[in-house]
Coordinates of C-alpha atoms in Angstrom, one line a residue:
X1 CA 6.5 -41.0 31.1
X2 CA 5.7 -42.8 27.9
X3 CA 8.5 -42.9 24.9
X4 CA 7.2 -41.2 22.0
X5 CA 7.7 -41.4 18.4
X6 CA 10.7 -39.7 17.1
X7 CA 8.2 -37.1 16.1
X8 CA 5.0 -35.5 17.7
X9 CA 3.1 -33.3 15.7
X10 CA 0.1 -31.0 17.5
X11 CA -2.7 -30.8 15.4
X12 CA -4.0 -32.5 12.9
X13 CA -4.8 -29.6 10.9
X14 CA -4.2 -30.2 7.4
X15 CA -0.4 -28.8 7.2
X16 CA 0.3 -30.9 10.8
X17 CA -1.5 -34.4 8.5
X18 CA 0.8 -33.2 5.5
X19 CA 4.1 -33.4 7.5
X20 CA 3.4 -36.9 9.6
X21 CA 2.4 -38.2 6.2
X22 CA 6.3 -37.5 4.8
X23 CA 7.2 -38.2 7.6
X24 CA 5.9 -41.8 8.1
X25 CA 5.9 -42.6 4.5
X26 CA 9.8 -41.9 5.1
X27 CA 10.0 -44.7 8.2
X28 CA 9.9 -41.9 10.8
X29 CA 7.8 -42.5 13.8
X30 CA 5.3 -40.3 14.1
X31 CA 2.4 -39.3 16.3
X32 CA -0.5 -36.1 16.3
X33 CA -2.2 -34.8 18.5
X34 CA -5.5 -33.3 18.2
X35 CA -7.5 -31.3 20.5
X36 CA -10.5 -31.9 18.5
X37 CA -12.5 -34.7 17.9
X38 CA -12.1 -35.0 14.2
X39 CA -8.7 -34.1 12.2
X40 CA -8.5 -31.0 9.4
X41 CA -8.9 -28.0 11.6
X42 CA -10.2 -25.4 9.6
X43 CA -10.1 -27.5 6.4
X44 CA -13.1 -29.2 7.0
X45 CA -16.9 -29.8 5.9
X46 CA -19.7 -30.0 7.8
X47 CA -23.5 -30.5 7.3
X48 CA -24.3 -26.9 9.1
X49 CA -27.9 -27.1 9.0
X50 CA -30.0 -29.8 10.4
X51 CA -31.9 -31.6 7.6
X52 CA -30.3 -30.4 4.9
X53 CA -27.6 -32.5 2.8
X54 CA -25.2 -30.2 2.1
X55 CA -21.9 -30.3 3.3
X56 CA -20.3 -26.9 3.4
X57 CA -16.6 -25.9 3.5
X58 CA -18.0 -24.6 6.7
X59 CA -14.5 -21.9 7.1
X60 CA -11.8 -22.2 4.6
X61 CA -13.6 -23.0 1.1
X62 CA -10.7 -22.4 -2.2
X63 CA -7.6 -24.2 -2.9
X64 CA -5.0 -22.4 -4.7
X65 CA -1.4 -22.3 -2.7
X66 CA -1.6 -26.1 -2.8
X67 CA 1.4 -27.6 -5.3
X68 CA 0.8 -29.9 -7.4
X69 CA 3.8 -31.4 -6.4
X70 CA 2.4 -32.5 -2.8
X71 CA -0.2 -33.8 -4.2
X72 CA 1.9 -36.1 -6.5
X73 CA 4.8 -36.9 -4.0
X74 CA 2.1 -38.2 -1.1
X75 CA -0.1 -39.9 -4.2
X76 CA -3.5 -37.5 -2.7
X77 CA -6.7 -38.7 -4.8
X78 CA -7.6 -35.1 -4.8
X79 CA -9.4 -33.2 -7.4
X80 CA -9.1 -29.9 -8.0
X81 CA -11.5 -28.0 -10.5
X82 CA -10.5 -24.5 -11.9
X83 CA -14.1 -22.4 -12.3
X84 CA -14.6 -20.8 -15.6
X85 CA -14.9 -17.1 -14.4
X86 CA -12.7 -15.8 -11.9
X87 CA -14.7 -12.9 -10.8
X88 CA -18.1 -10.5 -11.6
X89 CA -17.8 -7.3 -10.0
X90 CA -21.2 -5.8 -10.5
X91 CA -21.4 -1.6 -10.8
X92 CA -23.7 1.3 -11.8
X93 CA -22.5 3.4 -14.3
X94 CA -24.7 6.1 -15.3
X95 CA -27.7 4.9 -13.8
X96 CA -27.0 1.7 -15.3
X97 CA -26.7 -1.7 -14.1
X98 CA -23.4 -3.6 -15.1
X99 CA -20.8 -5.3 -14.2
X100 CA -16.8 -6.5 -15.0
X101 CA -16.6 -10.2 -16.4
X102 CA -13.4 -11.6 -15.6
X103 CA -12.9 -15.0 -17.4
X104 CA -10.1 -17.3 -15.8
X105 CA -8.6 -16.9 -19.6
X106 CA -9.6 -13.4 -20.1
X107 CA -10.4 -13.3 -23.7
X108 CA -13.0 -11.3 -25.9
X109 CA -15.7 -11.3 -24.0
X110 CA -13.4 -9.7 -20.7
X111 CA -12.2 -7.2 -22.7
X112 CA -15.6 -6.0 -24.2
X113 CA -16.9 -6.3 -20.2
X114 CA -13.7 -4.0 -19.4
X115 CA -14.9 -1.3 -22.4
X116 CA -18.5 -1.5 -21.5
X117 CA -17.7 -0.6 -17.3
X118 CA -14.5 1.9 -18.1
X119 CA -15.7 3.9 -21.4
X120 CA -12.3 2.6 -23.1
X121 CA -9.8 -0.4 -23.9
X122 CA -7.2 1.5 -21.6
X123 CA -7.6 -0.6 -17.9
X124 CA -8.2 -4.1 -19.9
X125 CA -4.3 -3.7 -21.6
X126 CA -3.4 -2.6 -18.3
X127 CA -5.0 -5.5 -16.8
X128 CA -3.4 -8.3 -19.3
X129 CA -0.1 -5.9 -19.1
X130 CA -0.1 -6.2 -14.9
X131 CA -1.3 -10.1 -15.0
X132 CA 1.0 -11.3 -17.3
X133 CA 4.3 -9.4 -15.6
X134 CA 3.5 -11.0 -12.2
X135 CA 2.2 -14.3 -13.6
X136 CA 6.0 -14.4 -14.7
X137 CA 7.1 -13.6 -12.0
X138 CA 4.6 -16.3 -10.0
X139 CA 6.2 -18.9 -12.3
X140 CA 9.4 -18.1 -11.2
X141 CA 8.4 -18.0 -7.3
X142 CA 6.6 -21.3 -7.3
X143 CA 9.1 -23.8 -7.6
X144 CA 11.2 -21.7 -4.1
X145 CA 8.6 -23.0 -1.9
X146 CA 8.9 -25.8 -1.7
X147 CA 12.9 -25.4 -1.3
X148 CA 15.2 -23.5 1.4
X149 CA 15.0 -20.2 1.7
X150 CA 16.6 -17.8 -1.1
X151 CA 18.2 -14.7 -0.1
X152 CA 15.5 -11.7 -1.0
X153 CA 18.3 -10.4 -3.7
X154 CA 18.6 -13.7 -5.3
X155 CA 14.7 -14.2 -5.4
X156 CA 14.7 -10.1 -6.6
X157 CA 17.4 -11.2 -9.7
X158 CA 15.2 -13.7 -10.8
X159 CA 12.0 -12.3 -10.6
X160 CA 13.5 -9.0 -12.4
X161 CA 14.8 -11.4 -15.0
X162 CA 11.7 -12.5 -16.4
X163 CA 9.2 -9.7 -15.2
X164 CA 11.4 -6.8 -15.3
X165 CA 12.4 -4.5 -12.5
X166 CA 9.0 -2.7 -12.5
X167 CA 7.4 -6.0 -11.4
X168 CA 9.5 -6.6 -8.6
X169 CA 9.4 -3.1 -6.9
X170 CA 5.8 -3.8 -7.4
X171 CA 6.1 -6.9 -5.2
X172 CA 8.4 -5.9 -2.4
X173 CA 9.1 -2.5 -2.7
X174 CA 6.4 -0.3 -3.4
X175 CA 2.6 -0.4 -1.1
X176 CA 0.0 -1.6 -3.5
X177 CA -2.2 1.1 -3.5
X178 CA 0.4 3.1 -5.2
X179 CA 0.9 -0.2 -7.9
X180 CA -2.5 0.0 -8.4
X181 CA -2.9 4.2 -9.2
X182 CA -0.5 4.4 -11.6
X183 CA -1.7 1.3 -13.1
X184 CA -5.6 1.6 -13.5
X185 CA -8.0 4.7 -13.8
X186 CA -11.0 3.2 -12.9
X187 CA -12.1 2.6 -9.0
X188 CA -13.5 -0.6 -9.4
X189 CA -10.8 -2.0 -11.6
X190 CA -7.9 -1.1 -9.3
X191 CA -10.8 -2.3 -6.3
X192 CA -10.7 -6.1 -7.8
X193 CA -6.8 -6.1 -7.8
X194 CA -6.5 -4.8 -4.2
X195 CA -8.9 -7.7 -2.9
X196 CA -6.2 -10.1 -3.7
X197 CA -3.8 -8.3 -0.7
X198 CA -6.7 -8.2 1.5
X199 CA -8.2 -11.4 1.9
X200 CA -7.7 -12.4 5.7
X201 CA -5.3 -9.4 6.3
X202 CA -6.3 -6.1 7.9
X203 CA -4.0 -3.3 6.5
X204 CA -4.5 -0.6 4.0
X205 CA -2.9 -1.3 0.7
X206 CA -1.1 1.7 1.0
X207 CA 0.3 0.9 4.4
X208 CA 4.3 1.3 4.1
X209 CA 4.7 -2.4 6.2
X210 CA 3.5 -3.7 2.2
X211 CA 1.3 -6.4 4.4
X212 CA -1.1 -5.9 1.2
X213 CA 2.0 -6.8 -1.1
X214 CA 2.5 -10.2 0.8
X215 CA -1.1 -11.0 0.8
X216 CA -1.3 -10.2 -2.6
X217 CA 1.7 -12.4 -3.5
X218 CA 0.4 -15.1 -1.9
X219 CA -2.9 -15.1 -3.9
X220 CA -0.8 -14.8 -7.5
X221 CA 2.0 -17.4 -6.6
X222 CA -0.1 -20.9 -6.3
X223 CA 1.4 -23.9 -8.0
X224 CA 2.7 -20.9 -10.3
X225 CA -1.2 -20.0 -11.6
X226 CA -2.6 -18.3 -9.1
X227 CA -5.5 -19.9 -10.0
X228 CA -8.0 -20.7 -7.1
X229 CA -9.6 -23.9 -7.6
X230 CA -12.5 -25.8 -5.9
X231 CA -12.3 -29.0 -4.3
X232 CA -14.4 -31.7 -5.4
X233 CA -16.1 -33.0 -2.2
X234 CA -15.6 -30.4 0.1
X235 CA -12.5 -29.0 2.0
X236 CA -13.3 -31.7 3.7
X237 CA -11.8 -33.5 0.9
X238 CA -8.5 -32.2 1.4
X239 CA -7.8 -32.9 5.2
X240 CA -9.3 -36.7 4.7
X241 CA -6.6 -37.7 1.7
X242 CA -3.6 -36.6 3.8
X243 CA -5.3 -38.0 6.8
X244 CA -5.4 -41.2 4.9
X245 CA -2.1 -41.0 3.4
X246 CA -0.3 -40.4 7.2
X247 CA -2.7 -43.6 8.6
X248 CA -1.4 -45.4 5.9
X249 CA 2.2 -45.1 6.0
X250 CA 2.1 -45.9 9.9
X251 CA 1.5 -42.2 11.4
X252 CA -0.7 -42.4 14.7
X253 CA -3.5 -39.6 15.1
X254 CA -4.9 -39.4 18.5
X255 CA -7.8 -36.7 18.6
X256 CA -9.6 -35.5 21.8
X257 CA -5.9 -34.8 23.2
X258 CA -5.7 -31.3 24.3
X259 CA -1.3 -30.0 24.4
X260 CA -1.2 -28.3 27.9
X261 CA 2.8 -27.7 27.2
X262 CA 5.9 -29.0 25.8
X263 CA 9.2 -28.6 26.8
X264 CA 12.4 -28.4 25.3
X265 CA 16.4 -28.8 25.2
X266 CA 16.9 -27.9 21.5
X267 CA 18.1 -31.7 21.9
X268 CA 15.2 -33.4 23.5
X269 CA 11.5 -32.5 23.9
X270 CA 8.8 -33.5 26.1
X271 CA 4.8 -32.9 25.0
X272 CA 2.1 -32.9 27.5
X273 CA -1.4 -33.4 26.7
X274 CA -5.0 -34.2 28.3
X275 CA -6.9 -36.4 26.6
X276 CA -10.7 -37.3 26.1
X277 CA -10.9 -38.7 29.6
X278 CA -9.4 -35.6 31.6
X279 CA -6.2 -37.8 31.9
X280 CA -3.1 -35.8 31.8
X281 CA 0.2 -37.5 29.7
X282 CA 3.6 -37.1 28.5
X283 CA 5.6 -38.3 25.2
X284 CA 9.2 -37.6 25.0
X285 CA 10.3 -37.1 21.4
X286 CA 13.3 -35.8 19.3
X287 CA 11.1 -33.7 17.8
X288 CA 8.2 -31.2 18.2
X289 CA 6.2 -29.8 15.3
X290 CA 3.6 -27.1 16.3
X291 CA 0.7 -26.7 13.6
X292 CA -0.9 -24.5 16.3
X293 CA -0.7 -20.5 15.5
X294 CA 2.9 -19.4 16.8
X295 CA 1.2 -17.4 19.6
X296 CA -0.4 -20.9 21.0
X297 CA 3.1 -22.5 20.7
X298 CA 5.0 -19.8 22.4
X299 CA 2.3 -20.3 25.4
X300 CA 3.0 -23.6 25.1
X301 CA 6.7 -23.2 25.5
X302 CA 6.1 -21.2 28.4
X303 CA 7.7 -18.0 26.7
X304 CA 6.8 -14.3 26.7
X305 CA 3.6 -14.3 25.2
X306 CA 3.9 -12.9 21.5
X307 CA 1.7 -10.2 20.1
X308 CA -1.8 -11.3 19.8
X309 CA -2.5 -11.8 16.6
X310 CA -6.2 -10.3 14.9
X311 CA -8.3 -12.1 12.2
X312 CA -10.2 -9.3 10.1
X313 CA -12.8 -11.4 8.0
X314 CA -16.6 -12.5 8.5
X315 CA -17.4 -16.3 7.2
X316 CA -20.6 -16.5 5.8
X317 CA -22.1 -19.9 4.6
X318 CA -25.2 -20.1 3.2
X319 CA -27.5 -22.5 1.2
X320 CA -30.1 -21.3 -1.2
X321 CA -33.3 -22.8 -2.8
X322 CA -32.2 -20.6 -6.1
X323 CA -29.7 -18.4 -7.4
X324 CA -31.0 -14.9 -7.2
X325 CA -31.4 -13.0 -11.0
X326 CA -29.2 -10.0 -11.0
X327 CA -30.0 -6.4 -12.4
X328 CA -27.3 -6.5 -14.4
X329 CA -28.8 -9.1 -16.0
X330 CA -26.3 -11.7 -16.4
X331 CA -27.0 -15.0 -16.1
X332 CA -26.3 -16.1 -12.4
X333 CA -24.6 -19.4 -12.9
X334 CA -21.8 -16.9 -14.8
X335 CA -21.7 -14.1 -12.1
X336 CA -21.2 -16.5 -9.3
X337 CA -19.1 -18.9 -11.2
X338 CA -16.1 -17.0 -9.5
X339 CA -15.1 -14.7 -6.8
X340 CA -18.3 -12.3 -7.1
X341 CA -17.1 -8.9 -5.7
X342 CA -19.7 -6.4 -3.5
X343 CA -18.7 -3.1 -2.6
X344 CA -14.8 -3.5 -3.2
X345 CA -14.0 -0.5 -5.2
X346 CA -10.6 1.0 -4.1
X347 CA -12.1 3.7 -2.7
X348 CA -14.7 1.4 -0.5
X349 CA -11.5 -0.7 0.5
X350 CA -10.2 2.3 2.0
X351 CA -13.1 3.6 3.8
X352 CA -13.8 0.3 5.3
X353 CA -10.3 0.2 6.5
X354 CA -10.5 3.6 8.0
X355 CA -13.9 3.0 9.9
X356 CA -12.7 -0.3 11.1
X357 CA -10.1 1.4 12.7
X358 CA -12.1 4.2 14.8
X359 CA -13.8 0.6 15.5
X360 CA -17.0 1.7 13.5
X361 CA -18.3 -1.1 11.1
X362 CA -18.4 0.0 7.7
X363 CA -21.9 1.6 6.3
X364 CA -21.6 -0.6 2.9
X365 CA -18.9 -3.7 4.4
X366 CA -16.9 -5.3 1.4
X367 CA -16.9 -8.5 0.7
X368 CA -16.6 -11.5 -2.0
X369 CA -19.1 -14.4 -2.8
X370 CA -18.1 -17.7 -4.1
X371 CA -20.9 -20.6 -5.4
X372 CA -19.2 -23.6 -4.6
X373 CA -22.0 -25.8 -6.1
X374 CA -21.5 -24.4 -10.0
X375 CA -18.5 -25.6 -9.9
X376 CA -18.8 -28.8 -7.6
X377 CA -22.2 -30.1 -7.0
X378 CA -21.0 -32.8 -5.2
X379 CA -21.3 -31.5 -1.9
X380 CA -24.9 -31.9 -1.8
X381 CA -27.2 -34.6 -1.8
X382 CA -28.5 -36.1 -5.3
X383 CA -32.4 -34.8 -4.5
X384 CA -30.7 -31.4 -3.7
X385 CA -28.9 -31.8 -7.3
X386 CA -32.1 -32.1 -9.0
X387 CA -34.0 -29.3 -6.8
X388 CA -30.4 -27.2 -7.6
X389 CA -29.9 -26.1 -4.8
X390 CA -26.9 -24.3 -4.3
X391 CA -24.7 -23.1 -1.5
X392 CA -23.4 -19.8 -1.1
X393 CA -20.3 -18.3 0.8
X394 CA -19.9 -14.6 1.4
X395 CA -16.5 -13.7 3.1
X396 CA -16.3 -10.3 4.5
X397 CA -13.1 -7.9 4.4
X398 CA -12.4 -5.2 7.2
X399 CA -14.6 -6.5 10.5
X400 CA -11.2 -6.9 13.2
X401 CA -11.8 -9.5 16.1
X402 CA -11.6 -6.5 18.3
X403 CA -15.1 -5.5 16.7
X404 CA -16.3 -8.7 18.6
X405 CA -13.9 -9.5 21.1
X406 CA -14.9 -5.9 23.4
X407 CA -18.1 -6.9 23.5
X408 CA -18.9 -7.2 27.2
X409 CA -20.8 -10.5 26.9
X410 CA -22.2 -13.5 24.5
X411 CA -25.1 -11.2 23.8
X412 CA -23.5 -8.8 22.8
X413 CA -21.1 -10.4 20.5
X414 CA -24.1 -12.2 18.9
X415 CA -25.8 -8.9 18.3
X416 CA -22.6 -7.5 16.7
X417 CA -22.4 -10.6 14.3
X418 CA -26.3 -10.5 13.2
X419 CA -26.0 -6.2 12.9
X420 CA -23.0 -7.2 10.7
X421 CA -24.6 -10.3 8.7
X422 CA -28.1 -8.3 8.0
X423 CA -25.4 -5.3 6.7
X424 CA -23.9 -7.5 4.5
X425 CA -27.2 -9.7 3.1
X426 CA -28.8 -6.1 2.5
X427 CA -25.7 -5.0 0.9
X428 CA -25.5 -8.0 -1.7
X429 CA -29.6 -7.0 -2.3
X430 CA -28.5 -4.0 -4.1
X431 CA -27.8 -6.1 -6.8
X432 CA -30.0 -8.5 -6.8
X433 CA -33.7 -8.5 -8.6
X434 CA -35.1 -10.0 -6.0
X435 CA -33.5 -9.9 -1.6
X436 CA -31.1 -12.9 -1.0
X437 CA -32.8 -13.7 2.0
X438 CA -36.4 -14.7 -0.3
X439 CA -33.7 -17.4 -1.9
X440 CA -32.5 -18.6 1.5
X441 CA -33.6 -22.5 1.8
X442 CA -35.3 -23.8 5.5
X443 CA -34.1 -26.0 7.8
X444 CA -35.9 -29.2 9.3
X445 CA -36.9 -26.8 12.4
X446 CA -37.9 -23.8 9.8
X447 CA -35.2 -21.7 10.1
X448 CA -33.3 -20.0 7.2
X449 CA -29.9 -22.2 6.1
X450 CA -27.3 -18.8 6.7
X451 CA -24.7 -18.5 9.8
X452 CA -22.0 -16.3 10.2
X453 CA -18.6 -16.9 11.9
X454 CA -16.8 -13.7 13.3
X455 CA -12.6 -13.9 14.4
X456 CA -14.4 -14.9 17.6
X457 CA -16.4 -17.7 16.5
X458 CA -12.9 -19.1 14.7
X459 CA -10.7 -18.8 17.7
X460 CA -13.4 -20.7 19.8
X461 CA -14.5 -23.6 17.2
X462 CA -11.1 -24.3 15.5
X463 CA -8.1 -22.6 17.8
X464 CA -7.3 -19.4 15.5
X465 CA -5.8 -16.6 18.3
X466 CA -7.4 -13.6 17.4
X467 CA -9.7 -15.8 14.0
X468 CA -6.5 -14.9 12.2
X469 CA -7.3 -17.4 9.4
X470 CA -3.0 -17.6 8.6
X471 CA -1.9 -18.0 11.9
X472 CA -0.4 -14.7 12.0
X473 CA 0.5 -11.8 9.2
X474 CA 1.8 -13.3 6.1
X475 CA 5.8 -12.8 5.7
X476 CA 7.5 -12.6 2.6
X477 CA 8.6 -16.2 1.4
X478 CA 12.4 -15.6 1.3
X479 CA 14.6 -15.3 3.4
X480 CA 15.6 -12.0 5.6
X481 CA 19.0 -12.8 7.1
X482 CA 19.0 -8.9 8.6
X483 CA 16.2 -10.2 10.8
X484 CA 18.2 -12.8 12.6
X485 CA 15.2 -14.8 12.9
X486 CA 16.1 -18.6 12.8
X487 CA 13.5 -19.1 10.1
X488 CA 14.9 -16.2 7.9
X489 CA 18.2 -17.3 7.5
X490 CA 19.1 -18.3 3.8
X491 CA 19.3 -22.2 3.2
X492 CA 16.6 -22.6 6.4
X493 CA 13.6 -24.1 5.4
X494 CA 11.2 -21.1 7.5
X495 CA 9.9 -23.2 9.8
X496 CA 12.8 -23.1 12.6
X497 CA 12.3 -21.7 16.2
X498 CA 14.8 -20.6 18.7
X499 CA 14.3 -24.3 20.3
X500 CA 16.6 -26.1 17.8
X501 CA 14.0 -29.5 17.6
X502 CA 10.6 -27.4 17.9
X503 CA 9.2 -26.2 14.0
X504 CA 6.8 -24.4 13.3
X505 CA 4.6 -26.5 10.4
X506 CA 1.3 -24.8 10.3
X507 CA 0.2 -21.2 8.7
X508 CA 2.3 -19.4 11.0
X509 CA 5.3 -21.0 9.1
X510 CA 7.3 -18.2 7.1
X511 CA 5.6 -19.5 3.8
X512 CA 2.0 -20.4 5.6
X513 CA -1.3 -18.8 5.2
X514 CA -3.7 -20.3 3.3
X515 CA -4.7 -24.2 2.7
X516 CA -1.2 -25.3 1.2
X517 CA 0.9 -28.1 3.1
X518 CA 3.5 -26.0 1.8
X519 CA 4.3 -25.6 6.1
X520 CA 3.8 -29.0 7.1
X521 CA 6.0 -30.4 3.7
X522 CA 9.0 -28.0 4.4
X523 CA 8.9 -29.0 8.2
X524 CA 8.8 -33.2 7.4
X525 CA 11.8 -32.5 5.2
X526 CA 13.6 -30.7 8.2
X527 CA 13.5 -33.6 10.0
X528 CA 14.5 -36.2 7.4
X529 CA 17.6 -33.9 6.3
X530 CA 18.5 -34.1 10.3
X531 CA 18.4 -37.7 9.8
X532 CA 20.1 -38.1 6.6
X533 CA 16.8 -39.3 4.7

C-alpha cells in the first residue's frame, strides 16, 4: 500500500479539478483520479464528426451557476460571453406565424414582441414584475453559496426583505405551476418560465415535492444574474483552465484509473483503483472527495445502494451548412441567438410529462435550441468561419432513462433514440421555411453531422447513474436541519457524508447541478478549515 496525498479526489470532472486546484494552491497534497482518459467529465469538447472542424460542447454546453468569484480566486483565463437574446419562442396565433423576443435586457422591442403574441401589455408587466422580484431575490442568494449553510428561515428573512414575501412563497413554498397561473394568462408565456424548473429534472411543475421550484432557482440564482453565458472555446474551455490551475499549483491527475472502492474510518481512508494496465492499487489518504454521482460513491463505500437516480433529457448536437429561415420571419442569427424554445407551452409541458409517465413519448416532445457559434465562433475552424457554418444543440425535456434503459437490447435502444431524434428534427420543421435536416452539413464518409445522446448514452460515455445530468435531484441550497442529514445542518458546508473524511464535491453536492465548481470550491474549503488554512 502506497501513502497518498493528504487528499484524493475521484474524478477529474470539472467540480473534482476545481477542489484539487484550492486545494494545492493552498499547499495541500493532492491527487485525482480519473477513470477516463482525458479530465472534464461532461464539461468537455469534442470534434464529433469526422472531418469536420468543429468542436462541440458535445453534453453540457451553457455556463451560468459559475461565480465569478472562482474564477477570480483560482486566476481562470476564462471568458464568458452573455448572448444578446435570451430566448425566441416561436407560435401561431390566428393562423399566423410569430413568435416572443426575449432580449437579455428586455426593452422595447420585448415588450412590442409580448403585445404582438398576447393581444395586450398585460403578461410583459407581469414578466418584468416576476423577473425583477426574484432577480432580487437571486442577488441576495448568490453570495450564500459559496458560504455555510444558512438556516432556510434566515435565507426566507432575507429573501422576503428585498423581494417581498410573495417572492419567497414563490420559491419554496408554493409548486410553480400555480406561480405561474396566477401570474401569466397566456400558455406560452407561462410555458417559457416553466422551462427554467425543467431543464434536466423530470417532475411536473405542479408536483407538491416543488422539484420544479429548485430547478428553477438554480437557473435564476447564477453569480446573482441568472444569466446563461457561453464559453469562448468550448466547454472544453472550462475543464482545461482548472485542469491547468490544479497542475500548476502541484495537484497530480492520474487518468485511465478506474475507483473500484474506498474505505473509511471517518479518520482515515483508503482508495482503490485499476489503472490503464489492469493493475489494481491503493492510496491511503486523510481525505476522500467523491465527484462521482452519490449513488456511485455509496457503491463505492460498500453501503445500501441509494435510489437510482433518472436523467430525463435528450442531447442533441448538431452542425449545419446554414441557419434555416423561419416563418415567422425573423432573422435567424436573432431567433437562435438564445435559448430558442419548440413546443414548450405550459400546457405541452404538461402533457409531455403525463405521457412520459404511462412511458409513451410525447407526440410533439419539447425542447430548447441554443446556436453556440453566434455567440462564439471560435469553436470551429477559420474555413468553417468563412463558409458560416454553425453548430446547433437541441436539448430535449420529458424522455426518462427508463424510455431507453427497458429496452431489451442495443437495437432497440438505438431505435428508440432515432424514433425520438426524427420526432424532434420534424418537430423544429414546423417552424422552419425550409426542413432542418436540408441544412445539416456531411461528414468526410457522407453522413449528416447530427447525434443524439439519451440518459443511456450519458451514463455509459461519462458515468451519469441513470444520465441524470446533476448527479441526482437538485436540493434547495440551505440548510434543513429537520432532515438530520450531515450536509443540511446549518454552518455545514453541504458536502458532508456520514463518513466524517468522505465529501461529496461534484453535482450531487447539496448546492451541485449544473457546471459551477460551486461543489468542488465548498468541499476544498472543508478541508483547509480542518487544517486550520
Amino acid at each position: 500500500m502506497a501513502r497518498a496525498a493528504q487528499v484524493v479526489v475521484i474524478g477529474a470532472g470539472h467540480n473534482g479539478l476545481t477542489a484539487a486546484a484550492y486545494l494545492a494552491q493552498a499547499g495541500v497534497q493532492v491527487t485525482v483520479l480519473e477513470a477516463l482518459d482525458h479530465v472534464g467529465g461532461a464539461a468537455v469538447s469534442a470534434e464529433v464528426f469526422p472531418g469536420v472542424a468543429a468542436r462541440l460542447s458535445r453534453y453540457s454546453y451553457l455556463v451560468s451557476l459559475m461565480p465569478g468569484q472562482i474564477v477570480r480566486e483560482l486566476a481562470l483565463p476564462l471568458q464568458l460571453r452573455s448572448r444578446s437574446v435570451a430566448s425566441y419562442t416561436p407560435v401561431v396565433r390566428a393562423g399566423r406565424s410569430t413568435g416572443l423576443l426575449v432580449e437579455s435586457h428586455p426593452g422595447a422591442a420585448t415588450q412590442a414582441s409580448f403585445h404582438e403574441v398576447t393581444g395586450s401589455d398585460g403578461d410583459f408587466q407581469a414578466w418584468r414584475d416576476f423577473y425583477e422580484r426574484m432577480g432580487a431575490a437571486a442577488r441576495v442568494l448568490a453570495p450564500t453559496m459559496l458560504e455555510p449553510l444558512m438556516s432556510a428561515d434566515q435565507v426566507a428573512q432575507r429573501v422576503s426583505a428585498v423581494a417581498g414575501e410573495q417572492t419567497w412563497r414563490q420559491i419554496a413554498q408554493q409548486p410553480l405551476g400555480e406561480t405561474l397561473w396566477e401570474s401569466f394568462t397566456d400558455d406560452d408565456v407561462r410555458g417559457v418560465v416553466a422551462t427554467d424548473g425543467l431543464i434536466g429534472t423530470f417532475a411536473s411543475v405542479f408536483d407538491e415535492s416543488l422539484l420544479a421550484n429548485r430547478c428553477l432557482l438554480y437557473h435564476l440564482i447564477g453569480d446573482g444574474t441568472g444569466d446563461w453565458k457561453v464559453p469562448v472555446g468550448g466547454m472544453g474551455a472550462v475543464s482545461a483552465a482548472l485542469h491547468d490551475s490544479a497542475l500548476a499549483a502541484g495537484a497530480q491527475i492520474v487518468t485511465g484509473a478506474q475507483v473500484i472502492a474506498v474505505q473509511s474510518d471517518g479518520v482515515e481512508a483508503s482508495v482503490t483503483y485499476r489503472d490503464r494496465d489492469g493493475a489494481e492499487r491503493t492510496l491511503s489518504t486523510a481525505w476522500v472527495l467523491s465527484n462521482a454521482a452519490p449513488h456511485t460513491l455509496s457503491q463505492l463505500l460498500g453501503n445500501e445502494p441509494l435510489r437510482a437516480p433518472q436523467g430525463s433529457q435528450l442531447k442533441v448536437n448538431m452542425v449545419l451548412e446554414r441557419l434555416p429561415q423561419l416563418r415567422s420571419g425573423i432573422d435567424p442569427r436573432i431567433a437562435f441567438a438564445g435559448t430558442f424554445h419548440i413546443n414548450e407551452s405550459l400546457t405541452g409541458l404538461e402533457d409531455s410529462y403525463a405521457a412520459a409517465c404511462r412511458g409513451e413519448f410525447p407526440a410533439r416532445p419539447p425542447g430548447e435550441i441554443y446556436c453556440h457559434t453566434i455567440t462564439d465562433p471560435s469553436i470551429l475552424s477559420l474555413e468553417l468561419q468563412a463558409k458560416e457554418w454553425h453548430t446547433m444543440t437541441l436539448f430535449g425535456l420529458h424522455t426518462p432513462a427508463d424510455a431507453f434503459t427497458q429496452a431489451q437490447s442495443t437495437q432497440a435502444h438505438d431505435q428508440r433514440r432515432q424514433q425520438l431524434l426524427d420526432s424532434y428534427l420534424d418537430g423544429f420543421d414546423e417552424y422552419l421555411c425550409e426542413p432542418i435536416r436540408e441544412c445539416l452539413a456531411r461528414d468526410a464518409v457522407g453522413q449528416p453531422c447530427v447525434e443524439a445522446r439519451t440518459p443511456a448514452d450519458l451514463e455509459q460515455s461519462v458515468g451519469l447513474p441513470g444520465g441524470h445530468i446533476f448527479h441526482r435531484d437538485l436540493r434547495w441550497p440551505w440548510a434543513l436541519a429537520d432532515s438530520g442529514l450531515p450536509d443540511s445542518q446549518p454552518g455545514a458546508w453541504g458536502v458532508e457524508t456520514n463518513d466524517a473524511n468522505v465529501l461529496v464535491c461534484g453535482a450531487g453536492a447539496r448546492r451541485g447541478g449544473g457546471v459551477s465548481g460551486i461543489p468542488g470550491r465548498a468541499a476544498a474549503m472543508k478541508v483547509l478549515a480542518s487544517l486550520g488554512r
